[in-house]
Structures are given as C-alpha cells and as structure tokens.
CSV table of C-alpha atoms in Angstrom, one decimal:
chain,number,residue,atom,x,y,z
A,1,MET,CA,15.6,15.8,9.6
A,2,THR,CA,12.4,17.6,8.5
A,3,ALA,CA,10.2,16.2,5.7
A,4,THR,CA,11.3,19.0,3.4
A,5,THR,CA,15.0,18.4,4.1
A,6,ALA,CA,14.5,14.6,3.6
A,7,LEU,CA,12.8,15.2,0.2
A,8,ASP,CA,15.6,17.6,-0.9
A,9,ALA,CA,18.2,14.9,0.0
A,10,LEU,CA,16.1,12.3,-1.9
A,11,LEU,CA,16.0,14.4,-5.0
A,12,ALA,CA,19.7,15.2,-4.8
A,13,GLY,CA,20.5,11.5,-4.5
A,14,ILE,CA,18.4,10.7,-7.6
A,15,ALA,CA,20.4,13.3,-9.6
A,16,THR,CA,23.8,11.9,-8.6
A,17,THR,CA,23.5,8.1,-8.3
A,18,PRO,CA,25.9,6.5,-10.8
A,19,ASP,CA,23.9,3.6,-12.1
A,20,ALA,CA,20.3,2.3,-12.1
A,21,HIS,CA,20.8,-0.5,-9.6
A,22,SER,CA,22.3,1.9,-7.1
A,23,LEU,CA,19.6,4.3,-7.9
A,24,PHE,CA,16.9,1.9,-6.8
A,25,ALA,CA,18.7,0.9,-3.6
A,26,ASP,CA,19.5,4.5,-2.6
A,27,VAL,CA,16.1,6.0,-3.4
A,28,SER,CA,14.3,3.1,-1.7
A,29,ALA,CA,16.2,3.5,1.5
A,30,ARG,CA,15.6,7.3,1.6
A,31,LEU,CA,11.9,7.0,0.6
A,32,ARG,CA,11.3,4.4,3.3
A,33,ARG,CA,12.3,6.9,6.0
A,34,ILE,CA,9.7,9.5,4.7
A,35,ALA,CA,6.9,7.2,3.7
A,36,PRO,CA,7.4,3.8,5.4
A,37,PHE,CA,6.7,0.6,3.5
A,38,ASP,CA,7.3,-3.1,4.1
A,39,ALA,CA,8.2,-4.5,0.7
A,40,ALA,CA,8.9,-3.0,-2.7
A,41,VAL,CA,9.5,-3.8,-6.4
A,42,TRP,CA,11.6,-1.4,-8.5
A,43,VAL,CA,12.1,-2.1,-12.2
A,44,ALA,CA,13.4,-0.3,-15.2
A,45,THR,CA,11.1,-0.6,-18.3
A,46,ASP,CA,11.6,-0.4,-22.0
A,47,PRO,CA,10.3,3.1,-22.9
A,48,VAL,CA,8.8,1.9,-26.1
A,49,ASN,CA,6.4,-0.8,-24.7
A,50,GLY,CA,6.7,-0.4,-21.0
A,51,LEU,CA,7.7,-4.0,-20.4
A,52,THR,CA,10.0,-5.0,-17.5
A,53,THR,CA,13.7,-4.9,-18.3
A,54,ALA,CA,17.0,-4.6,-16.4
A,55,PRO,CA,17.7,-3.8,-13.7
A,56,ALA,CA,15.2,-4.8,-11.1
A,57,ARG,CA,15.2,-4.7,-7.3
A,58,VAL,CA,12.8,-6.7,-5.1
A,59,GLU,CA,12.8,-6.0,-1.3
A,60,ASN,CA,11.3,-8.3,1.4
A,61,LEU,CA,9.3,-10.5,-0.9
A,62,HIS,CA,10.2,-14.1,-0.5
A,63,GLU,CA,10.3,-16.5,-3.5
A,64,GLY,CA,7.2,-18.3,-4.5
A,65,GLY,CA,4.3,-16.6,-6.2
A,66,CYS,CA,6.4,-14.0,-8.0
A,67,GLY,CA,5.0,-15.1,-11.3
A,68,ILE,CA,1.6,-13.9,-10.1
A,69,TYR,CA,3.0,-10.4,-9.6
A,70,TRP,CA,5.0,-10.3,-12.9
A,71,GLU,CA,2.2,-11.7,-15.0
A,72,SER,CA,-0.6,-9.6,-13.4
A,73,GLU,CA,-0.1,-6.9,-16.0
A,74,PHE,CA,-1.1,-9.2,-18.8
A,75,PHE,CA,-4.7,-9.5,-17.6
A,76,ALA,CA,-7.2,-6.7,-18.3
A,77,GLU,CA,-9.3,-7.4,-15.1
A,78,HIS,CA,-6.4,-6.4,-12.8
A,79,VAL,CA,-6.7,-3.1,-11.0
A,80,ASN,CA,-4.1,-0.3,-11.4
A,81,LEU,CA,-2.4,-1.7,-14.5
A,82,PHE,CA,1.0,-0.1,-15.1
A,83,ARG,CA,0.1,0.5,-18.7
A,84,ASP,CA,-3.0,2.5,-17.6
A,85,LEU,CA,-0.9,4.5,-15.1
A,86,ALA,CA,1.6,5.3,-17.8
A,87,LEU,CA,-1.2,7.3,-19.6
A,88,ALA,CA,-2.8,8.7,-16.5
A,89,LYS,CA,-2.6,12.4,-15.6
A,90,VAL,CA,-1.0,11.3,-12.3
A,91,PRO,CA,1.0,8.1,-12.8
A,92,VAL,CA,0.7,7.1,-9.1
A,93,ALA,CA,-2.2,5.3,-7.3
A,94,GLY,CA,-2.9,3.3,-4.2
A,95,LEU,CA,-4.9,0.1,-4.4
A,96,ARG,CA,-7.2,0.8,-1.5
A,97,GLU,CA,-7.7,4.4,-2.7
A,98,VAL,CA,-8.7,3.3,-6.2
A,99,THR,CA,-11.0,0.5,-5.1
A,100,GLY,CA,-12.8,2.5,-2.4
A,101,ASP,CA,-11.1,0.4,0.3
A,102,ARG,CA,-12.2,-2.8,-1.4
A,103,PRO,CA,-8.9,-4.4,-2.4
A,104,THR,CA,-10.4,-7.9,-3.0
A,105,SER,CA,-11.6,-6.6,-6.4
A,106,SER,CA,-7.9,-7.0,-7.5
A,107,PRO,CA,-6.7,-10.4,-8.5
A,108,LEU,CA,-3.2,-9.4,-7.5
A,109,TYR,CA,-4.5,-8.7,-4.0
A,110,ARG,CA,-6.3,-12.1,-3.8
A,111,GLY,CA,-3.6,-14.2,-5.3
A,112,PHE,CA,-0.4,-12.5,-4.2
A,113,MET,CA,-0.8,-9.8,-1.5
A,114,ARG,CA,-3.3,-11.3,0.9
A,115,PRO,CA,-1.5,-14.7,1.2
A,116,ARG,CA,1.6,-12.8,2.1
A,117,GLY,CA,0.0,-10.5,4.7
A,118,LEU,CA,0.2,-7.5,2.4
A,119,ASP,CA,-2.7,-5.1,2.7
A,120,ASP,CA,-2.1,-2.2,0.3
A,121,GLU,CA,0.0,-1.4,-2.7
A,122,LEU,CA,1.1,2.0,-4.1
A,123,ARG,CA,2.0,1.8,-7.8
A,124,ALA,CA,3.9,4.4,-9.8
A,125,VAL,CA,5.3,4.8,-13.4
A,126,PHE,CA,8.4,6.8,-13.9
A,127,ARG,CA,7.8,8.7,-17.1
A,128,VAL,CA,9.2,11.6,-19.0
A,129,GLY,CA,8.5,12.9,-22.5
A,130,GLY,CA,5.5,10.6,-22.6
A,131,GLN,CA,7.7,7.5,-22.2
A,132,PRO,CA,7.8,5.1,-19.2
A,133,TRP,CA,11.4,4.4,-18.1
A,134,GLY,CA,10.6,2.6,-14.8
A,135,GLN,CA,7.9,1.5,-12.4
A,136,LEU,CA,7.5,0.9,-8.7
A,137,SER,CA,5.3,-1.1,-6.3
A,138,LEU,CA,5.3,-0.3,-2.6
A,139,PHE,CA,3.5,-2.6,-0.2
A,140,ARG,CA,2.3,-2.2,3.4
A,141,GLU,CA,1.5,-5.2,5.6
A,142,ARG,CA,-1.8,-5.9,7.4
A,143,GLY,CA,-2.2,-3.6,10.4
A,144,ARG,CA,-0.4,-0.7,8.8
A,145,PRO,CA,-2.4,2.3,7.6
A,146,PRO,CA,-3.1,2.3,3.9
A,147,PHE,CA,-1.3,4.7,1.5
A,148,ARG,CA,-2.9,8.1,1.6
A,149,ALA,CA,-2.9,11.2,-0.6
A,150,GLU,CA,0.3,12.6,1.0
A,151,ASP,CA,2.1,9.3,0.1
A,152,ILE,CA,0.8,9.5,-3.5
A,153,ALA,CA,1.9,13.1,-3.8
A,154,LEU,CA,5.4,12.3,-2.4
A,155,VAL,CA,5.9,9.5,-4.9
A,156,HIS,CA,4.5,11.6,-7.7
A,157,THR,CA,7.2,14.2,-6.9
A,158,ILE,CA,10.0,11.7,-7.7
A,159,CYS,CA,8.4,10.2,-10.8
A,160,THR,CA,9.9,12.6,-13.4
A,161,PRO,CA,13.4,12.9,-11.7
A,162,MET,CA,13.5,9.1,-11.6
A,163,ALA,CA,12.6,8.8,-15.3
A,164,GLN,CA,15.1,11.4,-16.3
A,165,ARG,CA,17.9,9.6,-14.4
A,166,LEU,CA,17.0,6.2,-15.8
A,167,ARG,CA,16.9,7.8,-19.3
A,168,ALA,CA,20.3,9.3,-18.8
A,169,PHE,CA,21.8,5.8,-18.1
A,170,ALA,CA,21.1,4.9,-21.8
A,171,ARG,CA,24.1,7.0,-22.8
A,172,PRO,CA,27.0,5.1,-24.4
A,173,GLY,CA,29.8,4.0,-22.2
A,174,ALA,CA,33.3,5.5,-22.2
A,175,THR,CA,34.9,2.4,-23.7
A,176,PRO,CA,33.5,-0.2,-26.2
A,177,PRO,CA,32.5,-3.6,-24.8
A,178,SER,CA,34.4,-6.7,-25.8
A,179,ALA,CA,33.4,-9.0,-28.6
A,180,LEU,CA,30.0,-10.7,-28.3
A,181,ALA,CA,29.1,-14.3,-28.9
A,182,ALA,CA,29.0,-15.1,-32.6
A,183,ALA,CA,25.5,-16.6,-32.6
A,184,PRO,CA,22.3,-15.5,-30.8
A,185,GLY,CA,21.3,-17.1,-27.5
A,186,LEU,CA,18.2,-19.3,-27.6
A,187,LEU,CA,16.1,-20.4,-24.7
A,188,LEU,CA,13.0,-22.7,-25.0
A,189,PHE,CA,10.2,-22.6,-22.3
A,190,GLY,CA,7.5,-25.2,-21.8
A,191,ALA,CA,3.7,-24.6,-21.6
A,192,GLY,CA,4.0,-23.9,-17.9
A,193,GLY,CA,6.8,-21.4,-18.3
A,194,GLU,CA,9.5,-23.8,-17.2
A,195,LEU,CA,12.9,-23.6,-19.0
A,196,LEU,CA,13.4,-26.7,-21.2
A,197,SER,CA,16.7,-26.0,-22.9
A,198,LEU,CA,19.2,-23.3,-23.9
A,199,ASN,CA,22.3,-23.1,-26.1
A,200,ASP,CA,25.8,-22.2,-25.0
A,201,GLU,CA,25.5,-18.7,-26.4
A,202,ALA,CA,22.5,-18.1,-24.1
A,203,ARG,CA,24.5,-19.1,-21.1
A,204,GLU,CA,27.2,-16.7,-22.1
A,205,LEU,CA,24.8,-13.8,-22.5
A,206,LEU,CA,22.9,-14.5,-19.3
A,207,ALA,CA,26.2,-14.3,-17.4
A,208,GLU,CA,26.4,-10.7,-18.6
A,209,MET,CA,23.0,-9.7,-17.2
A,210,PRO,CA,23.0,-7.0,-14.5
A,211,PRO,CA,22.2,-7.9,-10.9
A,212,GLY,CA,18.6,-8.4,-10.0
A,213,PRO,CA,15.9,-10.9,-8.8
A,214,ALA,CA,16.2,-14.2,-10.6
A,215,THR,CA,15.0,-17.8,-10.5
A,216,GLN,CA,17.2,-20.8,-10.5
A,217,THR,CA,16.8,-23.1,-13.5
A,218,PRO,CA,15.7,-26.7,-13.1
A,219,LEU,CA,18.5,-27.9,-15.5
A,220,GLY,CA,21.0,-28.7,-12.8
A,221,ILE,CA,23.2,-25.7,-13.6
A,222,ASP,CA,24.1,-22.6,-11.6
A,223,LEU,CA,22.3,-20.3,-14.0
A,224,PRO,CA,19.6,-18.0,-12.6
A,225,LEU,CA,17.1,-16.6,-15.0
A,226,PRO,CA,16.5,-12.8,-14.4
A,227,VAL,CA,12.9,-11.7,-14.0
A,228,TRP,CA,13.0,-9.6,-17.1
A,229,ILE,CA,13.7,-12.8,-19.1
A,230,LEU,CA,10.9,-14.7,-17.5
A,231,SER,CA,8.4,-11.9,-17.8
A,232,THR,CA,9.3,-11.4,-21.5
A,233,ALA,CA,8.8,-15.1,-22.2
A,234,GLY,CA,5.7,-15.2,-20.0
A,235,ARG,CA,4.0,-12.4,-21.8
A,236,ALA,CA,4.5,-14.2,-25.2
A,237,ARG,CA,3.2,-17.4,-23.7
A,238,LEU,CA,0.2,-15.9,-21.9
A,239,THR,CA,-0.9,-13.5,-24.6
A,240,GLY,CA,0.1,-15.4,-27.8
A,241,THR,CA,1.8,-12.3,-29.1
A,242,ALA,CA,5.5,-11.5,-29.6
A,243,SER,CA,7.3,-9.8,-26.8
A,244,ARG,CA,10.5,-7.7,-27.0
A,245,ILE,CA,12.7,-5.7,-24.6
A,246,ARG,CA,16.2,-4.1,-24.7
A,247,VAL,CA,18.7,-4.8,-21.9
A,248,ARG,CA,22.0,-3.0,-21.0
A,249,THR,CA,24.5,-5.6,-19.8
A,250,THR,CA,27.2,-5.3,-17.2
A,251,ALA,CA,29.7,-5.1,-20.1
A,252,GLY,CA,27.9,-2.0,-21.4
A,253,ARG,CA,26.5,-3.5,-24.5
A,254,TRP,CA,22.8,-3.4,-25.6
A,255,LEU,CA,21.0,-6.7,-26.2
A,256,VAL,CA,17.5,-7.3,-27.5
A,257,CYS,CA,15.5,-10.1,-26.1
A,258,HIS,CA,12.4,-11.2,-28.2
A,259,ALA,CA,10.1,-14.1,-27.4
A,260,THR,CA,7.4,-15.8,-29.5
A,261,CYS,CA,5.1,-18.8,-29.2
A,262,LEU,CA,5.8,-21.8,-31.3
A,263,ARG,CA,3.0,-23.8,-32.9
A,264,ASP,CA,2.9,-27.5,-33.8
A,265,THR,CA,1.6,-28.7,-37.2
A,266,GLU,CA,-2.0,-28.5,-35.9
A,267,GLY,CA,-1.6,-24.9,-34.8
A,268,ARG,CA,-1.5,-25.6,-31.0
A,269,THR,CA,0.9,-23.5,-28.8
A,270,GLY,CA,3.0,-25.1,-26.1
A,271,THR,CA,6.6,-24.0,-26.4
A,272,THR,CA,8.0,-20.4,-26.2
A,273,ALA,CA,11.3,-19.4,-27.8
A,274,LEU,CA,13.3,-16.5,-26.5
A,275,VAL,CA,16.2,-15.2,-28.5
A,276,ILE,CA,18.9,-12.9,-27.1
A,277,GLU,CA,21.2,-11.1,-29.5
A,278,GLN,CA,23.2,-7.9,-29.8
A,279,ALA,CA,20.9,-4.9,-30.6
A,280,LYS,CA,21.3,-3.3,-34.0
A,281,PRO,CA,22.0,0.5,-34.1
A,282,ALA,CA,18.5,1.3,-35.1
A,283,GLU,CA,17.1,-0.6,-32.1
A,284,VAL,CA,18.9,1.6,-29.6
A,285,ALA,CA,18.9,4.9,-31.6
A,286,GLU,CA,15.8,6.3,-29.8
A,287,LEU,CA,17.2,5.4,-26.4
A,288,ILE,CA,20.5,7.2,-27.0
A,289,VAL,CA,18.7,10.2,-28.6
A,290,ALA,CA,16.3,10.4,-25.6
A,291,ALA,CA,19.2,10.0,-23.1
A,292,TYR,CA,20.9,13.2,-24.6
A,293,GLU,CA,17.5,14.9,-25.1
A,294,LEU,CA,18.3,15.6,-28.7
A,295,THR,CA,15.5,17.1,-30.8
A,296,PRO,CA,14.3,15.4,-34.0
A,297,ARG,CA,16.2,18.1,-36.0
A,298,GLU,CA,19.3,17.6,-33.9
A,299,LEU,CA,19.2,13.9,-34.6
A,300,GLN,CA,19.1,14.6,-38.3
A,301,VAL,CA,22.1,16.8,-38.1
A,302,THR,CA,23.9,14.2,-36.0
A,303,GLU,CA,23.2,11.5,-38.6
A,304,LEU,CA,24.6,13.6,-41.4
A,305,VAL,CA,27.7,14.5,-39.4
A,306,ALA,CA,28.2,10.8,-38.7
A,307,HIS,CA,28.1,10.2,-42.5
A,308,GLY,CA,30.9,12.8,-43.0
A,309,LEU,CA,28.9,15.6,-44.6
A,310,PRO,CA,30.3,19.2,-44.2
A,311,THR,CA,28.1,22.0,-42.9
A,312,ALA,CA,27.2,23.3,-46.4
A,313,ASP,CA,26.0,19.9,-47.5
A,314,ILE,CA,24.0,19.3,-44.3
A,315,ALA,CA,22.3,22.7,-44.9
A,316,ALA,CA,21.4,21.8,-48.4
A,317,ARG,CA,20.1,18.4,-47.5
A,318,LEU,CA,17.9,19.7,-44.7
A,319,PHE,CA,16.9,23.0,-46.5
A,320,LEU,CA,18.5,25.1,-43.7
A,321,SER,CA,21.0,27.9,-43.7
A,322,PRO,CA,24.6,27.0,-42.8
A,323,HIS,CA,24.2,29.4,-39.8
A,324,THR,CA,21.2,27.4,-38.5
A,325,VAL,CA,23.2,24.1,-38.9
A,326,ARG,CA,26.0,25.6,-36.8
A,327,ASP,CA,23.5,26.6,-34.2
A,328,HIS,CA,22.2,23.0,-34.1
A,329,LEU,CA,25.7,21.7,-33.8
A,330,LYS,CA,26.5,23.9,-30.9
A,331,SER,CA,23.4,22.7,-29.1
A,332,ILE,CA,24.3,19.1,-29.9
A,333,PHE,CA,27.9,19.5,-28.6
A,334,ASP,CA,26.6,21.1,-25.4
A,335,LYS,CA,24.1,18.3,-24.7
A,336,VAL,CA,26.5,15.5,-25.5
A,337,GLY,CA,29.5,17.2,-23.8
A,338,VAL,CA,31.9,17.3,-26.7
A,339,THR,CA,33.7,20.0,-28.6
A,340,SER,CA,34.2,18.6,-32.1
A,341,ARG,CA,32.5,16.5,-34.8
A,342,GLY,CA,35.0,13.7,-34.2
A,343,GLU,CA,34.3,13.6,-30.5
A,344,LEU,CA,30.6,13.6,-31.2
A,345,VAL,CA,30.7,10.6,-33.5
A,346,ALA,CA,33.1,8.7,-31.2
A,347,LYS,CA,31.0,9.3,-28.1
A,348,LEU,CA,27.6,8.4,-29.7
A,349,PHE,CA,28.8,5.4,-31.8
A,350,THR,CA,31.5,3.8,-29.6
A,351,GLU,CA,29.4,0.7,-29.1
A,352,HIS,CA,27.6,0.7,-32.5
A,353,ARG,CA,30.2,1.4,-35.2
A,354,GLU,CA,27.7,2.7,-37.7
A,355,PRO,CA,25.4,5.7,-37.5
A,356,LEU,CA,22.1,5.6,-35.7
A,357,ALA,CA,20.1,5.4,-38.9
A,358,ALA,CA,17.3,3.2,-40.2
A,359,ALA,CA,14.1,3.3,-38.3
A,360,ALA,CA,15.0,6.2,-36.0
A,361,THR,CA,15.9,8.4,-39.0
A,362,VAL,CA,12.7,7.6,-40.8
A,363,ARG,CA,10.7,8.4,-37.6
A,364,VAL,CA,12.3,11.8,-37.0
A,365,LEU,CA,12.1,12.8,-40.7
A,366,ASP,CA,8.4,12.4,-40.4
A,367,VAL,CA,8.3,14.5,-37.2
A,368,ALA,CA,10.6,17.3,-38.4
A,369,SER,CA,9.3,17.7,-42.0
C-alpha cells in the first residue's frame, strides 16, 4: 500500500468510526503503519478549556509516573504545552525539533521520558472552529530517528478531521438514558493526590465512565479512577484554582466534574473535593450546537422552536422576515437530519428535557446581534 493510499484509508476510517474510543484505536493502528511510533496517548478534551476528559487511550506506557505526564501541562516551564499548541498556526510539534535537538530542556523528558527509554515526543491538538476537541502524544524510543517534518505534516493532516469527528460524537443519543443518582457524587483527595473517601453516588457514577486508562484506588475496593478524574482533581490541587470538565458516560448522559481545593480555618490547602453530577442543559448547549455545526442565528431559531413559537412570532422576536425564518429552519433540519419541528425538539432535547437556553442563548445573542 502506498503512502497516499494509506492516508486515504486513514481519513476514511476517521469519518466512519462509530465512537471516540474506537476512533483512537483505529487511527492509532493505521497511523503507526505510516509513521511508526512506540507509545502513544490519545485523549478527548473539553473544547471550552482544553482539559483532559473521556475517553482516553494509552498505549505501551506502563503504570508508574503517569502523574508526571498528566500534570506536566500545569507547569509553565514545560516545552510544547498543549494549551500553546491549541493556539499555534500549526497545532503539531516535535520535542527535538522545537528544542533544537536538546530535549533535556523539557521537564517531561527528564522526569518521564528518559527514565522509560523514550527519546522524542510528537504532540498535536485536534481543533476545529478554534476549539480543541482532543490531543495526542506519540513517543519514539531511544535508537529510533526523531520525528521529522514529514511526520509533523502527516499528523497535521488528520488534526481537523479528528476534531470534526470528536465534535460529532457530542450529538444526543437515540434513546434517553435511565435515571441518575439522586445526589451528586463526591470524592475527597489528600495533599498528595491520593483518594481519601467517596460517597455511594460517586461509586455509581464512576461505574458509568467510558473505558480508558485508570488507577486502582487504595480503599480496598475494585473501583479504578479514570485519568480524567485524577487530572481534574490534580489541576485544582496543583494550581489552587477550580477545575471543570464535561464527560459523556457509557449510558449516554452528560456529567460535569468540578474540583476545588478546600482550606482549613487558617487558610491552608490540603484536601481537594471533586463533585460529579448531571450536567444542566446550559452546560452542554454549546457542545450540541457545535456537534451539529449550527450557526448562532440557527441556535436562536431552534431555541424559539423549542419554546413552541410559530414562524411569525419567531420572525417578530428576531426582527426577521418569515421567509428568512423558514430558510433557517430548512438549514437546521438538514444539519440535524429531521423533517419537522417535533422531530427537531425530540432529537436535540432527548437527554435534556428543557431547551438549551441560559448561558448559550445569552452568548449567541451577543454574537448575532
């Protein structure tokens, strides 16, 4: 198979893979045949803040020291920060290339890569519409050639298609998920990042988490903690600022995980609390809107349709002609794959039984006015 044929097959696979976990596995296998690597980390990210969320896939990296990798993004002296790549003209870079073949300037190289015999890293951010939907690390072992310009160009080719596919997975499922735990889940972590305790609701919600790398808890229970939970709590602990991500569970529901440092009566930090609860409609509005590639004006029309307004009233509310509203509705129907207002509301709001209003509506009103 030629390189061109292999790339075509890779791009075709990205467009047809049914879920994010399979996407990472399939693309990794295909990419390895074109640009060999020895280990990899594939993760989805929250498009608002770029933080690690579910799912994640780690290949050929043994346990121990993973905290150094996951926490490296929190320290400004690190080289090739994902948050910097997310804003770069080309969101892909090799460690040796960026450092002028002096990788020891990277704390990640010194503390994580070199002890494991890894000699170079290629990082990429999967972004579309200015938002990061995923990220990638590829590693080559000592004795292998470093990543070169052709490797960077190849990975750059898949960045936008990967982001588009990850974004599409935010669309609501065909059937509503079952009832959720009545109370939020709560986990408490110690000063060293160790899990101290958790409530029964947290156990129930953790059991719904998608597959991915995880760490066993020290509490004597068979309950692994996913890396996106550990990294969210770790960011709050290490930076002293609140940390928040959204996660799609195996049941199809959206959860929000937010962590914050707790202080004692003298203002000292030590314990980190992480809460897991069902996401409110406004917290997933922008994800669903992005998944269907609706414009700000189309979201406004969709909101008013969900509130039951007829075409004439929507036109008056938005200072549009009825003909323009009908044009917007046709575009919305085509994008969402429905043929009626009832189907539109049912498909977008199956999981969240109220319209995607609140913060998202305010945001797009500002943009569209």
